[in-house]
Each structure stands twice: as C-alpha cells, then as structure tokens.
mmCIF file of C-alpha atoms and ligand atoms in Angstrom:
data_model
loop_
_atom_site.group_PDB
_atom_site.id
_atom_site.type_symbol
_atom_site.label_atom_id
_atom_site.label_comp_id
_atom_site.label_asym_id
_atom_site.label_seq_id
_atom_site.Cartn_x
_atom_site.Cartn_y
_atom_site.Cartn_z
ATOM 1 C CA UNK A 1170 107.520 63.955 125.263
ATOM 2 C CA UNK A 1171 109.741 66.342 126.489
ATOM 3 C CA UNK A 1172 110.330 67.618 122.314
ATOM 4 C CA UNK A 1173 106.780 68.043 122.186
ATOM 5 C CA UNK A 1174 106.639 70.380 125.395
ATOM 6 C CA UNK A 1175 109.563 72.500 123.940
ATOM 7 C CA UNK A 1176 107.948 72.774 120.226
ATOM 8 C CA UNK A 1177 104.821 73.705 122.739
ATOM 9 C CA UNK A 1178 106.820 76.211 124.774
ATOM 10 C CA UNK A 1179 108.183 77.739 121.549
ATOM 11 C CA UNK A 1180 105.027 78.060 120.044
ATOM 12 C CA UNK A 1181 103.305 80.078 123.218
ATOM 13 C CA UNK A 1182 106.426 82.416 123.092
ATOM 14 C CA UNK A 1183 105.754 82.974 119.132
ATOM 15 C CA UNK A 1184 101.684 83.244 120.043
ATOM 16 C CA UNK A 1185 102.485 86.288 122.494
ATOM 17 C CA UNK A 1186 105.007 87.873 120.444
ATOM 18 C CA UNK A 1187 102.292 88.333 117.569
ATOM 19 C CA UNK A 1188 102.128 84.683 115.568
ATOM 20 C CA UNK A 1189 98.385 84.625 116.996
ATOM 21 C CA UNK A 1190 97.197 81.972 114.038
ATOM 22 C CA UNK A 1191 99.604 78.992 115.788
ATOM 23 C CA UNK A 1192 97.366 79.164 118.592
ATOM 24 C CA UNK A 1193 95.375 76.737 116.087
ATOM 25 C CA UNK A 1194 98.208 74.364 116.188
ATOM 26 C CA UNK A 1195 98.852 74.583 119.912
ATOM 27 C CA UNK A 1196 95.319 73.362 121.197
ATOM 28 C CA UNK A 1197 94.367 71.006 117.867
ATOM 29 C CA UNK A 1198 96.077 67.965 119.900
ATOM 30 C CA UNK A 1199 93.623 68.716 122.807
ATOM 31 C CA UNK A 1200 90.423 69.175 121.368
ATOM 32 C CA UNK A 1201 89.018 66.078 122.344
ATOM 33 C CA UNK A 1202 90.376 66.038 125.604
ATOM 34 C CA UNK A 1203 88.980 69.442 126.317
ATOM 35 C CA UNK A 1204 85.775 67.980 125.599
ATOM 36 C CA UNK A 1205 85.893 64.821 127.251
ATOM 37 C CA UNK A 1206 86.936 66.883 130.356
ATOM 38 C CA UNK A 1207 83.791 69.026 130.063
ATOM 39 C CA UNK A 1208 81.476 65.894 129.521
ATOM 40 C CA UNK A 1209 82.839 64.545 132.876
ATOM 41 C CA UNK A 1210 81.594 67.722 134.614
ATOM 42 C CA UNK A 1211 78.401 68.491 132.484
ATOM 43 C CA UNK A 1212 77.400 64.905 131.160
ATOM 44 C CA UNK A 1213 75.701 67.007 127.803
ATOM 45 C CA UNK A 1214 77.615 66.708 125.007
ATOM 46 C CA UNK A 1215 76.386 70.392 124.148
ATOM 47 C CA UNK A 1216 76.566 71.878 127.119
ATOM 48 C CA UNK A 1217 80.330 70.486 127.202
ATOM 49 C CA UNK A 1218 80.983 71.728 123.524
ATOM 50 C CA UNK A 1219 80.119 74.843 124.609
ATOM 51 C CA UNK A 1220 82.452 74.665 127.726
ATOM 52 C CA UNK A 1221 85.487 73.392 125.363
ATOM 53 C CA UNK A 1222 84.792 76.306 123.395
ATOM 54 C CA UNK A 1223 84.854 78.690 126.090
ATOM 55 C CA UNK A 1224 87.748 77.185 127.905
ATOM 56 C CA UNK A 1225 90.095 77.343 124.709
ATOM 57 C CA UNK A 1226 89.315 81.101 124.851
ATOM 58 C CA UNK A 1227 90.052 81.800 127.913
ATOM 59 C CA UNK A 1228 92.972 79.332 127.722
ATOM 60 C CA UNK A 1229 94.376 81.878 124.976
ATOM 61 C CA UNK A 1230 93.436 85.237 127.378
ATOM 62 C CA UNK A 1231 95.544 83.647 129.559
ATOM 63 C CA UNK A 1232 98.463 82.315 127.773
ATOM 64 C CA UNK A 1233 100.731 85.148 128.752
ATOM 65 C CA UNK A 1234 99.846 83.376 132.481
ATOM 66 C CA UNK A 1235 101.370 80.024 131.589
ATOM 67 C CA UNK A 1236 104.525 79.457 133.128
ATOM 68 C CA UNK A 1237 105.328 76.397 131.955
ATOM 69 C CA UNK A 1238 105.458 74.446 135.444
ATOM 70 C CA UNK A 1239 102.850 72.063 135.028
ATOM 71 C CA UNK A 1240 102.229 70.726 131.441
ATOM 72 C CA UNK A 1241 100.181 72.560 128.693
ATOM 73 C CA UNK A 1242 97.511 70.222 128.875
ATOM 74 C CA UNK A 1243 97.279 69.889 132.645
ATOM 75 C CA UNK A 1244 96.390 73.818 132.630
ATOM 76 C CA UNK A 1245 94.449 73.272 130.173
ATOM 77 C CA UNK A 1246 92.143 70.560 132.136
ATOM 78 C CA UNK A 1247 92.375 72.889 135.157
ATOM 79 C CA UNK A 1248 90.676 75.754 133.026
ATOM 80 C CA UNK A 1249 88.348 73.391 131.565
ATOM 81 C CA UNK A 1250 87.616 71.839 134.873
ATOM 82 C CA UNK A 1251 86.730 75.409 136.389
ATOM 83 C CA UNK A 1252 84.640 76.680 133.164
ATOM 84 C CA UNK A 1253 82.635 73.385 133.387
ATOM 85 C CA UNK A 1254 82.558 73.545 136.895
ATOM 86 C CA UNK A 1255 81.045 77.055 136.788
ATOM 87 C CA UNK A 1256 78.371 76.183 134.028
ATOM 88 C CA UNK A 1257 77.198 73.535 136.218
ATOM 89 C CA UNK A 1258 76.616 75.822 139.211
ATOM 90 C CA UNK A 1259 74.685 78.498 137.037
ATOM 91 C CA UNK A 1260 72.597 75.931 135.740
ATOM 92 C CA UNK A 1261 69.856 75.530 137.853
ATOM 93 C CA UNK A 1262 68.775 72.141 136.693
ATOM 94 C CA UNK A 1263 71.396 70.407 138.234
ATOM 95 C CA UNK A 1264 72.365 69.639 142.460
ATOM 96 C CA UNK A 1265 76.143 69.814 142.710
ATOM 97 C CA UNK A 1266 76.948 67.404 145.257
ATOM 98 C CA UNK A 1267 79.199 68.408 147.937
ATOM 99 C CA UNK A 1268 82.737 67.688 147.025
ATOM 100 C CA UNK A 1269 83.741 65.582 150.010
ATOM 101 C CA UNK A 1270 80.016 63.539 150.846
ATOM 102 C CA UNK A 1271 81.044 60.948 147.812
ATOM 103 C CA UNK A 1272 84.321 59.854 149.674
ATOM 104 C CA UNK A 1273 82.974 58.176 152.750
ATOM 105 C CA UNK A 1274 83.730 54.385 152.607
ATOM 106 C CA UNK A 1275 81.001 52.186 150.711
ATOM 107 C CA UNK A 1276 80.595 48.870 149.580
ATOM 108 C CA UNK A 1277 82.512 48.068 146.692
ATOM 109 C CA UNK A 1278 82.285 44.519 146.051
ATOM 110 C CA UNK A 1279 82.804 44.009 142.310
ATOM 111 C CA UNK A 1280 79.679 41.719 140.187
ATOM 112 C CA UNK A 1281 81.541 38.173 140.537
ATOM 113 C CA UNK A 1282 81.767 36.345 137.474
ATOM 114 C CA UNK A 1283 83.277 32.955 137.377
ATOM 115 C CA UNK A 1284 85.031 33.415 134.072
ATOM 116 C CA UNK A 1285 85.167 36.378 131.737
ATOM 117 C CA UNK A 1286 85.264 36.367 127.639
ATOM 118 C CA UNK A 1287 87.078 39.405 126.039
ATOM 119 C CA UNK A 1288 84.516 41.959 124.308
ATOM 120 C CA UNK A 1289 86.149 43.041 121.410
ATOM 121 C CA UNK A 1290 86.123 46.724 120.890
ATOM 122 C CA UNK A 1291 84.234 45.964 117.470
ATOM 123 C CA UNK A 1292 80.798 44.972 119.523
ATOM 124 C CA UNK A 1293 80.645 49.169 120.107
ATOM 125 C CA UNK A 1294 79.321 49.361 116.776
ATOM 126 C CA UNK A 1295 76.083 48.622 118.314
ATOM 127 C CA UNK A 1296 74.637 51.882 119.443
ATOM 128 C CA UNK A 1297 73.161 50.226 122.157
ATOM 129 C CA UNK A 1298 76.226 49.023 123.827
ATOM 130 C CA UNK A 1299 77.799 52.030 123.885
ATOM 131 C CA UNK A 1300 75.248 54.105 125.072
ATOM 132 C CA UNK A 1301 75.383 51.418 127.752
ATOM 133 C CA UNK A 1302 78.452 52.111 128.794
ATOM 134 C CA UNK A 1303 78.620 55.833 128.574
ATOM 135 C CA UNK A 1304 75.052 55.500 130.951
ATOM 136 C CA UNK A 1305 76.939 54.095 132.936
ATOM 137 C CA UNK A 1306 79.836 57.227 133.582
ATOM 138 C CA UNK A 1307 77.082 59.342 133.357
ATOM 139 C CA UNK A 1308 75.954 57.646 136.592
ATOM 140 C CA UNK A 1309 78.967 57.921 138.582
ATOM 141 C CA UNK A 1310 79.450 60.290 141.299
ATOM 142 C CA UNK A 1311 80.630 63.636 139.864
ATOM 143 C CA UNK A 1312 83.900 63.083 141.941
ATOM 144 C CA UNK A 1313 84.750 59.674 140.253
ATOM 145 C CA UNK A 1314 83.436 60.446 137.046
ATOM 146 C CA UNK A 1315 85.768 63.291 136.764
ATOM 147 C CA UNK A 1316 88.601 60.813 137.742
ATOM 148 C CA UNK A 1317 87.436 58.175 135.677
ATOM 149 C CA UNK A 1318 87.364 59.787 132.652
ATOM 150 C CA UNK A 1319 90.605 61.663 133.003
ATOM 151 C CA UNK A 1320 92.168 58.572 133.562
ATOM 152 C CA UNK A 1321 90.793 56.001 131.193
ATOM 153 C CA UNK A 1322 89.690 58.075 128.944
ATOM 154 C CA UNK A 1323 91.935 61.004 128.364
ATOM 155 C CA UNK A 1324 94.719 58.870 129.893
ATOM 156 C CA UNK A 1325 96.257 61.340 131.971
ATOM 157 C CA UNK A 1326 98.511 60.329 135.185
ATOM 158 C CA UNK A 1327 97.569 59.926 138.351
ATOM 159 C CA UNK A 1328 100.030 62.564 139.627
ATOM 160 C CA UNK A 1329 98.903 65.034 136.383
ATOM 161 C CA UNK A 1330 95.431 64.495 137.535
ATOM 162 C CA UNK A 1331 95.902 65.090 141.312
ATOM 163 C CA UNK A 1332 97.617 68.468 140.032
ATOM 164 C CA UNK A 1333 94.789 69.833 137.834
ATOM 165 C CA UNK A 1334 92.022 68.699 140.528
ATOM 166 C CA UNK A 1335 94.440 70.486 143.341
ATOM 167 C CA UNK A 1336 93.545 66.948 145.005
ATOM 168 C CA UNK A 1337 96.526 64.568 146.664
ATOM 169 C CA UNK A 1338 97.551 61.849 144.792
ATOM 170 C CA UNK A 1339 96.259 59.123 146.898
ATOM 171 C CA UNK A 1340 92.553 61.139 146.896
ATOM 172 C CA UNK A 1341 92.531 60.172 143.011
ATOM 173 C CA UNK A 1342 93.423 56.562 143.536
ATOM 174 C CA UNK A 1343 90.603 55.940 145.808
ATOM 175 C CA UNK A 1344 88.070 57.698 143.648
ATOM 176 C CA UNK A 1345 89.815 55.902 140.852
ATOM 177 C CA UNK A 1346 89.305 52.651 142.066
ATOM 178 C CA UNK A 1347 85.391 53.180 143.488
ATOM 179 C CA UNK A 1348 84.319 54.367 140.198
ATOM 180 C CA UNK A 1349 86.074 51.233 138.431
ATOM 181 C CA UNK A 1350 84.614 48.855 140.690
ATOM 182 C CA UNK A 1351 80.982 50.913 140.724
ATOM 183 C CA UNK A 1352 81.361 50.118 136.301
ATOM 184 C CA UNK A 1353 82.051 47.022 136.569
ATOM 185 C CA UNK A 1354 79.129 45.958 138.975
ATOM 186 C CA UNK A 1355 77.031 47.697 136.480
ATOM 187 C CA UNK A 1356 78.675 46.981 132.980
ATOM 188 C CA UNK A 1357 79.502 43.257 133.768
ATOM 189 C CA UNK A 1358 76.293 41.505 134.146
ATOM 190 C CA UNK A 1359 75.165 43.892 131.354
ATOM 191 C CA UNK A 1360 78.151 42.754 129.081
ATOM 192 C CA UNK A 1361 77.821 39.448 129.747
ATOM 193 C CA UNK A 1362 74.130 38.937 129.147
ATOM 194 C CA UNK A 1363 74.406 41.081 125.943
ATOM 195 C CA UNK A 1364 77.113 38.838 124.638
ATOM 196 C CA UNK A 1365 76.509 35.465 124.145
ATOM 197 C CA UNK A 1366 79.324 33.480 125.448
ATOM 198 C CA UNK A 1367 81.140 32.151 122.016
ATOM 199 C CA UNK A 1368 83.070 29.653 124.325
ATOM 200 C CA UNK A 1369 80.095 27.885 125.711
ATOM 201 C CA UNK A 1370 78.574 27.772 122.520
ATOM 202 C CA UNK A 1371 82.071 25.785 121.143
ATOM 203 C CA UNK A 1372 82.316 23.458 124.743
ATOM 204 C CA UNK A 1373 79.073 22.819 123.494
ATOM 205 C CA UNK A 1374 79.568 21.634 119.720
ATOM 206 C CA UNK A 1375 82.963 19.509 121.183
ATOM 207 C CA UNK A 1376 80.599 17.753 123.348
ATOM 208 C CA UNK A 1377 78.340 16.556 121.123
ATOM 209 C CA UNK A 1378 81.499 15.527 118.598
ATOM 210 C CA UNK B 375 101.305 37.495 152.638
ATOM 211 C CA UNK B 376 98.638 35.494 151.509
ATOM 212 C CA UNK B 377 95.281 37.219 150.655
ATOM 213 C CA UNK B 378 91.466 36.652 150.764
ATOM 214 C CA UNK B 379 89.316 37.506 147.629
ATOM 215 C CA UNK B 380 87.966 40.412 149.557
ATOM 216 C CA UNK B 381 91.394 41.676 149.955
ATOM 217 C CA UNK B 382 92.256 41.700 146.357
ATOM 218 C CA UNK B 383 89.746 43.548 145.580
ATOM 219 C CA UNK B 384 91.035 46.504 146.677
ATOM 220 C CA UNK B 385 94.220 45.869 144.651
ATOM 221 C CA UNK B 386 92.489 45.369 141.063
ATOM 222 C CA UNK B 387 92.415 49.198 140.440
ATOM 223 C CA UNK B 388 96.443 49.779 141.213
ATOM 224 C CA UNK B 389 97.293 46.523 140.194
ATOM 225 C CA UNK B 390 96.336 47.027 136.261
ATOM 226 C CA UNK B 391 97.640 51.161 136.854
ATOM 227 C CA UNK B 392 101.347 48.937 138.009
ATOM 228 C CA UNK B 393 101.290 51.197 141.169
ATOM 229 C CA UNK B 394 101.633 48.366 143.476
ATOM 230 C CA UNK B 395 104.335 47.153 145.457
ATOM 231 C CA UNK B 396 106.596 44.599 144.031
ATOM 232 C CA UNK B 397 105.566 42.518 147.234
ATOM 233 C CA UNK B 398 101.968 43.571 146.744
ATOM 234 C CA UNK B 399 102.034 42.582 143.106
ATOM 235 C CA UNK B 400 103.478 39.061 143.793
ATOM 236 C CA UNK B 401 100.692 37.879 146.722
ATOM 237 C CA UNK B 402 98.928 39.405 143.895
ATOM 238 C CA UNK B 403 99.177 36.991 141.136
ATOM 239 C CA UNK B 404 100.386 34.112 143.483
ATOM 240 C CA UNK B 405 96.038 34.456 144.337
ATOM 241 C CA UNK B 406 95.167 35.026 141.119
ATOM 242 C CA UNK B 407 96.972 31.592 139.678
ATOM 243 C CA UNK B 408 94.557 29.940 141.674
ATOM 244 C CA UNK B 409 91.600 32.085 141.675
ATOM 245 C CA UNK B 410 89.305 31.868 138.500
ATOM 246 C CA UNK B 411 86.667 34.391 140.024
ATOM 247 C CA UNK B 412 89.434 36.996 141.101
ATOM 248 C CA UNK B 413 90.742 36.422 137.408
ATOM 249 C CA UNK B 414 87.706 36.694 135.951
ATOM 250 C CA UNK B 415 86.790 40.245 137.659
ATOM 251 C CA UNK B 416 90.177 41.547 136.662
ATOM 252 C CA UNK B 417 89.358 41.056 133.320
ATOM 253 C CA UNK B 418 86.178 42.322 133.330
ATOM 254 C CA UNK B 419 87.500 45.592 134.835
ATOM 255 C CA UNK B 420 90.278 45.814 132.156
ATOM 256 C CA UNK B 421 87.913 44.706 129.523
ATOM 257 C CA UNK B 422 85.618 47.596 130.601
ATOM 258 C CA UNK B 423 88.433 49.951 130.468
ATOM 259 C CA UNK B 424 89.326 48.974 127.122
ATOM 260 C CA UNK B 425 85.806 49.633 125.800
ATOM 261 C CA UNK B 426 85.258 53.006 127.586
ATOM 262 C CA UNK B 427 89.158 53.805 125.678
ATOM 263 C CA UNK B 428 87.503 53.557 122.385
ATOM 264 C CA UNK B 429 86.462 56.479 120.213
ATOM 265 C CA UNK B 430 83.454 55.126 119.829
ATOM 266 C CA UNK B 431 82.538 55.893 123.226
ATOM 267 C CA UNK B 432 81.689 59.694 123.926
ATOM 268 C CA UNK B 433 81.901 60.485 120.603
ATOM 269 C CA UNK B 434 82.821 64.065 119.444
ATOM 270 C CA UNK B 435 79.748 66.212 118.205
ATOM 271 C CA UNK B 436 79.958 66.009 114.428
ATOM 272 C CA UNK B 437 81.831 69.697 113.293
ATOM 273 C CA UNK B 438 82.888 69.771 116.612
ATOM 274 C CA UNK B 439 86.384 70.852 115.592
ATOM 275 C CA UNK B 440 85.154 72.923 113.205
ATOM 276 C CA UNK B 441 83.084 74.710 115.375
ATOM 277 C CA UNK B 442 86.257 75.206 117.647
ATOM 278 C CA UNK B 443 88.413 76.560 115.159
ATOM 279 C CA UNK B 444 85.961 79.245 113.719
ATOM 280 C CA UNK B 445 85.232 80.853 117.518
ATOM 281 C CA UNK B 446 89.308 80.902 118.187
ATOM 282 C CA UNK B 447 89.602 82.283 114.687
ATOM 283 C CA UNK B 448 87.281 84.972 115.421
ATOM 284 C CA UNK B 449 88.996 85.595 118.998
ATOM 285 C CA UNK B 450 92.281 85.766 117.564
ATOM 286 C CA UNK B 451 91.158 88.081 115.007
ATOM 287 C CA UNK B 452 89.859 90.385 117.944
ATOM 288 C CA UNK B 453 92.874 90.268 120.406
ATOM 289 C CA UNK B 454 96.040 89.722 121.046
ATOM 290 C CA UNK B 455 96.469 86.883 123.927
ATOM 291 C CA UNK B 456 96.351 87.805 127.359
ATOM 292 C CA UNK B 457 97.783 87.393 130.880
ATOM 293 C CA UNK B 458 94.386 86.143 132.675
ATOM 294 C CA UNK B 459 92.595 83.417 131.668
ATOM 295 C CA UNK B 460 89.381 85.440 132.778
HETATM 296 ZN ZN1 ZN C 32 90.020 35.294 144.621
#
C-alpha cells in the first residue's frame, strides 16, 4: 500500500518534469472507479463516461496541485465527484435534491426473512437480475447512493470517503447504513422470489425418502 | 446488554464494516445465536453486498478504456500538466 503510493508519488514527479506518457500508467488502476464514481452521481452510464473522461483531464491540469496529503485516488474521487456533480446541475432534466433533506430520520426496518440461502454471484449472469439490482442503486437517494457505491462498490474507507465528500465520518455511516437497509427491503423479497429455495426443494425430497 | 431485534438493526451496517465496539459486537452475536430472523437479514444484507461487488454489476461501457486512453493521449499531446485542475 504504502509502495504503491511512493511508485505513485514518483511517477507524478516524473509526469511534471516532462515524462507526460506515464500519466497512462498513473490513472489505468482507477478507471473503473472513476466511472463507478460518476454513475453514482449521474446514474447514465454515458453521461458518467463522459464525466470519467473529463475528470481524468482535469485530474492531469491539476497534477502539479497534488500534494500528496490525501491519497491519489481520494483526489481523484473528489474531482470526479465535483465534475459529475456539475454535469448534473447543467442538465436540466434532472432535480438535485437538497444535500441535507435525505438525512432526516426514516423508517428503516429491513424486509424480515426467516432464513436466508446464499445467491451465488454466478445467478448475475441473468441480465435480469442484475439490472435488478443496479435499479435498485439507481433508486437510492443521491446522498446514499454516492456512499453506497463508494463503499461497496469501489471499496473505499469510511474515513477516505468522509474526506473526498468533505462530510464527517459518522455522516457516511448513517447514510451507509440507510441505503443498505433501503437495498435490502427492496432486493430481498426480489432475490428470494427469483430464486427458488434449493433447500426446501431437498427438505422436501428427504421427506418423502 | 441484551438487545431487541429492533435494536440490532441498527448495528447490521457497522457490524459486517467491524466498526463496532468489542462490547457492541458481543450482545451482538450473543442475539444473533438465538435469533434466526436477525441472522437471516444479516445475510441477506451481506449477500446483497456481495452481488452489487461483482463486475457484473455496473458494467464498464464496452471500449470504455479505450476511449479513455485516446482523449488523455490527445491531452497529453497538447500540454504539459498543470497546477489547477480547472
Ligand atoms: Zn433478532
């Protein structure tokens, strides 16, 4: 971890002193979190590829800015953030929620189930479960979905998150935690329903035996 | 400290981030030994998070990376970086 943010820091010195071309090198690990960062804002994959784009640029305008206190890639998500953020606003299509009006206390009582069978990851071949679930994100609250997907999706920290949304720490768990609760009281029943349950099915062929 | 479903609820988030309280994360499990529907909604929440983890989900444009790497090649070509992001 900390290797990889010296090779980084070594390869930003060698981009402003002329290499230009290893700016290439320096974003490739990031592409996809550049662009998962702009879907969370934009929820259009090309609206968002045109934000990554744009955000990379602007990422190497700046680079002579970077000081190397916060991570590479939480500046990055902090430029990203703002470019998507500023697309958003232009386009007229869309209401940006206030900020704050999605952090008043709701109801959050997750879908009970009385037992749960593991959907392997393999069942997202079907197109229609995972445009399920990635209706579902799209649904969130801007505020959570941002969260959401930074977290378990681009797998950031809670702390590297609070410190490219210039949110505190605590702010992120809450958001965190609505917009996991708000998926699963949408995704479970979903899930469940989609999947026949393999286990009842075997209960079943035991009890006749 | 003994909890109430409805106050574990609260907890499933931290709990599977392991930004609990060691004290927290015993009451914790000590409910969820004996709670099947607790149990079960913890798993659907981490089963959830697994899926949305997946590739599969939010998948990159095709030649998105492409794409990317012909604009910075063409920006690079045109400038030298730059001390504002704007
Ligand atoms: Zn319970």
């Amino acid at each position: 971890m900390a290797q990889a943010l010296a090779q980084e820091m070594e390869w930003i010195a060698r981009i402003l002193s002329g290499e230009r071309d290893l700016f290439h090198e320096l974003i490739r690990p990031y592409e996809r979190a550049v662009f998962l960062t702009a879907v969370s804002v934009l929820r259009d994959a090309t609206e968002a590829e045109d934000a990554a784009q744009e955000a990379m640029i602007k990422a190497y305008r700046g680079l002579g800015s970077f000081r190397g206190d916060a991570k590479f890639s939480t500046w990055l998500t902090t430029i990203t953030l703002n470019e998507a953020r500023s697309r958003l606003r232009k386009s007229a299509k869309v209401k940006v929620k206030s900020l704050d009006n999605t952090d008043q206390a709701e109801d959050y009582t997750p879908f009970l189930v009385a037992d749960w069978r593991e959907i392997p990851s393999e069942t997202l071949e079907r197109e229609e479960l995972a445009k399920q679930i990635e209706r579902a994100i799209e649904g969130l609250p801007p505020t959570y979905r941002e969260v959401f997907l930074l977290r378990d999706k681009e797998e950031m920290s809670i702390e590297e998150i609070a410190e490219a949304l210039g949110v505190k720490a605590n702010l992120v768990k809450v958001r965190l935690f609505r917009a996991r609760m708000m998926l699963q009281k949408q995704l479970a029943p979903y899930l469940k329903r989609e999947l026949p349950q393999r286990r009842r099915w075997f209960s079943w062929l035991g009890g006749r035996a | 400290m003994r909890l109430d479903c409805k106050h574990v609820w609260p907890y499933i988030s931290d709990y599977i981030d392991d930004t609990v309280t060691p004290e927290e994360r015993r009451a914790i499990e000590e409910h969820l030994e004996h709670c099947e529907i607790c149990s079960a909604i913890l798993d659907s929440v981490h089963n959830i998070l697994v899926l949305t983890a997946d590739d599969r989900i939010f998948r990159l444009p095709l030649g998105y990376s492409e794409r990317m790497h012909e604009r910075i090649g063409a920006e690079l070509a045109k400038a030298a970086p730059g001390d504002s992001p704007e």
